Amino acid sequence: FFVAFKFFGIFTATAVAIVASLAQIIYVKIKHGVVEKMLLLSGVIITVFGGATLLLKDPTFIQWKPSILYWLFAAGLLASQFIFNKNPMRSLMEKQVKLPDNVWSNLNIAWSLLFTALGFINLYVAFNYSQDTWVNFKLFGITGIMFGFIIVQTIMISKYLPKEDSSIENKNGDAE
């Protein structure tokens, strides 16, 4: 999207994003036999909002797309937790880290709040700055925010991670 936008503009970039998204879904289906719901959801949203952008020659639709996707992610996280009593964050990460139930709950809520905020921030940038600034923010700003959030989350859960034994063993297996 970014490269196509820089060289050919928003409409070509939108078409490239739609084709890339559909190609990814087809590739995953052929390679793995099943496509995850999140990838399908993303593909549908890019196709619908990107298609509206192309048909109506109005970039507003593609600028709304990230916000809609983020809000759906947030709603999905919250609905999973509070309606279906499932925690998607736990499902994704519990093989790597063991956390108390309340920490899993807080982690899930934190991610839903992040996605909610990202949706509003995206719209603020999209409608208060140039299209070029929005594209740069969408790629670099959102990525930076998420990277920072992951670092903060890692620090927050690090106290629950097992501590490594700091003793050093010599050749005979004795700790020094």
CSV table of C-alpha atoms in Angstrom, one decimal:
chain,number,residue,atom,x,y,z
A,1,PHE,CA,0.0,0.0,0.0
A,2,PHE,CA,2.7,2.5,1.1
A,3,VAL,CA,4.9,2.0,-2.0
A,4,ALA,CA,2.0,2.1,-4.4
A,5,PHE,CA,0.6,5.2,-2.7
A,6,LYS,CA,4.0,7.0,-2.9
A,7,PHE,CA,4.4,6.3,-6.6
A,8,PHE,CA,0.8,6.0,-8.0
A,9,GLY,CA,-1.6,7.6,-5.5
A,10,ILE,CA,-4.4,6.5,-3.1
A,11,PHE,CA,-6.6,4.8,-5.7
A,12,THR,CA,-3.9,2.5,-7.1
A,13,ALA,CA,-2.7,1.8,-3.6
A,14,THR,CA,-6.2,0.8,-2.6
A,15,ALA,CA,-6.5,-1.5,-5.6
A,16,VAL,CA,-3.1,-3.1,-4.7
A,17,ALA,CA,-4.2,-3.6,-1.1
A,18,ILE,CA,-7.4,-5.3,-2.2
A,19,VAL,CA,-5.6,-7.6,-4.6
A,20,ALA,CA,-2.9,-8.4,-2.0
A,21,SER,CA,-5.4,-9.1,0.7
A,22,LEU,CA,-7.4,-11.5,-1.6
A,23,ALA,CA,-4.2,-13.1,-2.8
A,24,GLN,CA,-3.1,-13.7,0.9
A,25,ILE,CA,-6.5,-15.3,1.7
A,26,ILE,CA,-6.2,-17.6,-1.4
A,27,TYR,CA,-2.6,-18.5,-0.6
A,28,VAL,CA,-3.5,-19.4,3.0
A,29,LYS,CA,-6.5,-21.4,2.0
A,30,ILE,CA,-4.4,-23.4,-0.5
A,31,LYS,CA,-1.4,-23.8,1.8
A,32,HIS,CA,-3.2,-24.6,5.1
A,33,GLY,CA,-6.7,-25.5,4.0
A,34,VAL,CA,-8.3,-23.1,6.4
A,35,VAL,CA,-8.3,-19.3,6.7
A,36,GLU,CA,-8.5,-17.7,10.1
A,37,LYS,CA,-11.5,-15.5,10.8
A,38,MET,CA,-9.4,-12.4,11.5
A,39,LEU,CA,-7.8,-12.7,8.0
A,40,LEU,CA,-11.2,-13.2,6.4
A,41,LEU,CA,-12.6,-10.2,8.3
A,42,SER,CA,-9.7,-8.0,7.3
A,43,GLY,CA,-10.1,-9.1,3.7
A,44,VAL,CA,-13.8,-8.4,3.7
A,45,ILE,CA,-13.3,-4.9,5.2
A,46,ILE,CA,-10.5,-4.0,2.8
A,47,THR,CA,-12.6,-5.2,-0.2
A,48,VAL,CA,-15.8,-3.4,0.9
A,49,PHE,CA,-14.2,-0.1,2.0
A,50,GLY,CA,-11.5,-0.2,-0.7
A,51,GLY,CA,-14.1,-1.1,-3.3
A,52,ALA,CA,-16.3,1.9,-2.2
A,53,THR,CA,-13.2,4.1,-2.5
A,54,LEU,CA,-12.5,3.0,-6.0
A,55,LEU,CA,-16.2,3.0,-7.2
A,56,LEU,CA,-17.0,6.4,-5.7
A,57,LYS,CA,-13.5,7.9,-6.3
A,58,ASP,CA,-13.5,9.0,-2.6
A,59,PRO,CA,-10.6,8.1,-0.4
A,60,THR,CA,-12.7,8.7,2.7
A,61,PHE,CA,-13.8,5.0,2.7
A,62,ILE,CA,-10.3,3.6,2.7
A,63,GLN,CA,-9.3,6.1,5.5
A,64,TRP,CA,-12.2,4.7,7.6
A,65,LYS,CA,-11.1,1.1,7.0
A,66,PRO,CA,-8.4,0.9,9.8
A,67,SER,CA,-10.7,2.4,12.3
A,68,ILE,CA,-13.5,0.0,11.5
A,69,LEU,CA,-11.1,-3.0,11.7
A,70,TYR,CA,-9.6,-1.8,15.0
A,71,TRP,CA,-13.1,-1.3,16.5
A,72,LEU,CA,-14.2,-4.7,15.4
A,73,PHE,CA,-11.1,-6.2,17.0
A,74,ALA,CA,-11.8,-4.4,20.2
A,75,ALA,CA,-15.5,-5.5,20.2
A,76,GLY,CA,-14.4,-9.0,19.4
A,77,LEU,CA,-12.0,-9.1,22.4
A,78,LEU,CA,-14.6,-7.6,24.8
A,79,ALA,CA,-17.4,-9.8,23.5
A,80,SER,CA,-15.3,-12.9,23.8
A,81,GLN,CA,-14.4,-12.1,27.4
A,82,PHE,CA,-17.7,-10.8,28.7
A,83,ILE,CA,-20.3,-12.6,26.6
A,84,PHE,CA,-18.7,-15.9,25.7
A,85,ASN,CA,-16.3,-16.2,28.8
A,86,LYS,CA,-13.3,-16.8,26.5
A,87,ASN,CA,-10.1,-14.8,26.5
A,88,PRO,CA,-8.5,-14.5,23.0
A,89,MET,CA,-5.3,-13.2,24.4
A,90,ARG,CA,-5.0,-16.2,26.7
A,91,SER,CA,-5.7,-18.5,23.8
A,92,LEU,CA,-3.0,-16.9,21.7
A,93,MET,CA,-0.3,-16.8,24.4
A,94,GLU,CA,-0.9,-19.3,27.2
A,95,LYS,CA,1.6,-21.8,25.7
A,96,GLN,CA,4.3,-19.2,26.0
A,97,VAL,CA,3.5,-17.7,29.4
A,98,LYS,CA,1.4,-18.7,32.4
A,99,LEU,CA,-0.5,-15.8,34.0
A,100,PRO,CA,-3.2,-15.5,36.7
A,101,ASP,CA,-6.8,-15.2,35.4
A,102,ASN,CA,-7.1,-11.5,36.4
A,103,VAL,CA,-3.9,-10.7,34.4
A,104,TRP,CA,-5.3,-12.4,31.3
A,105,SER,CA,-8.5,-10.4,31.8
A,106,ASN,CA,-6.6,-7.1,32.2
A,107,LEU,CA,-4.4,-7.9,29.2
A,108,ASN,CA,-7.4,-8.6,27.0
A,109,ILE,CA,-9.1,-5.3,28.1
A,110,ALA,CA,-5.9,-3.4,27.6
A,111,TRP,CA,-5.7,-4.6,24.0
A,112,SER,CA,-9.3,-3.8,23.4
A,113,LEU,CA,-8.7,-0.2,24.7
A,114,LEU,CA,-5.7,0.1,22.5
A,115,PHE,CA,-7.6,-0.9,19.4
A,116,THR,CA,-10.5,1.5,20.4
A,117,ALA,CA,-8.0,4.3,20.8
A,118,LEU,CA,-6.2,3.5,17.5
A,119,GLY,CA,-9.5,3.7,15.7
A,120,PHE,CA,-10.1,7.3,16.9
A,121,ILE,CA,-6.5,8.3,16.4
A,122,ASN,CA,-6.6,7.0,12.8
A,123,LEU,CA,-9.7,9.1,12.1
A,124,TYR,CA,-8.2,12.2,13.7
A,125,VAL,CA,-5.0,12.0,11.6
A,126,ALA,CA,-7.0,11.1,8.4
A,127,PHE,CA,-9.3,14.1,8.7
A,128,ASN,CA,-7.0,16.7,10.2
A,129,TYR,CA,-3.8,16.1,8.1
A,130,SER,CA,-2.8,15.5,4.5
A,131,GLN,CA,-3.3,12.1,2.9
A,132,ASP,CA,0.4,11.7,2.7
A,133,THR,CA,0.7,12.3,6.5
A,134,TRP,CA,-2.1,9.8,7.1
A,135,VAL,CA,-0.4,7.1,5.0
A,136,ASN,CA,2.9,7.6,6.8
A,137,PHE,CA,1.1,7.6,10.2
A,138,LYS,CA,-0.8,4.5,9.3
A,139,LEU,CA,2.4,2.6,8.5
A,140,PHE,CA,4.9,4.1,10.9
A,141,GLY,CA,2.9,5.7,13.6
A,142,ILE,CA,0.5,2.9,14.3
A,143,THR,CA,3.3,0.4,14.1
A,144,GLY,CA,5.3,2.5,16.6
A,145,ILE,CA,2.4,2.8,19.0
A,146,MET,CA,1.7,-1.0,18.8
A,147,PHE,CA,5.4,-1.7,19.3
A,148,GLY,CA,5.5,0.6,22.4
A,149,PHE,CA,2.4,-1.0,23.7
A,150,ILE,CA,3.8,-4.5,23.4
A,151,ILE,CA,6.9,-3.4,25.3
A,152,VAL,CA,4.8,-2.0,28.1
A,153,GLN,CA,2.7,-5.2,28.2
A,154,THR,CA,5.9,-7.3,28.3
A,155,ILE,CA,7.2,-5.3,31.2
A,156,MET,CA,3.9,-5.6,33.0
A,157,ILE,CA,3.7,-9.4,32.7
A,158,SER,CA,7.4,-10.0,33.2
A,159,LYS,CA,7.0,-10.3,36.9
A,160,TYR,CA,4.9,-13.5,36.2
A,161,LEU,CA,7.6,-15.1,34.1
A,162,PRO,CA,9.7,-17.8,35.6
A,163,LYS,CA,13.1,-16.7,36.8
A,164,GLU,CA,16.1,-18.4,35.2
A,165,ASP,CA,18.7,-20.1,37.5
A,166,SER,CA,21.7,-17.8,37.5
A,167,SER,CA,24.1,-20.4,38.8
A,168,ILE,CA,26.8,-21.4,36.4
A,169,GLU,CA,27.7,-25.1,36.1
A,170,ASN,CA,31.3,-26.2,35.6
A,171,LYS,CA,32.4,-29.2,33.5
A,172,ASN,CA,31.6,-31.6,36.4
A,173,GLY,CA,28.0,-30.3,36.8
A,174,ASP,CA,28.8,-28.5,40.0
A,175,ALA,CA,27.4,-25.0,40.5
A,176,GLU,CA,30.0,-22.4,41.0
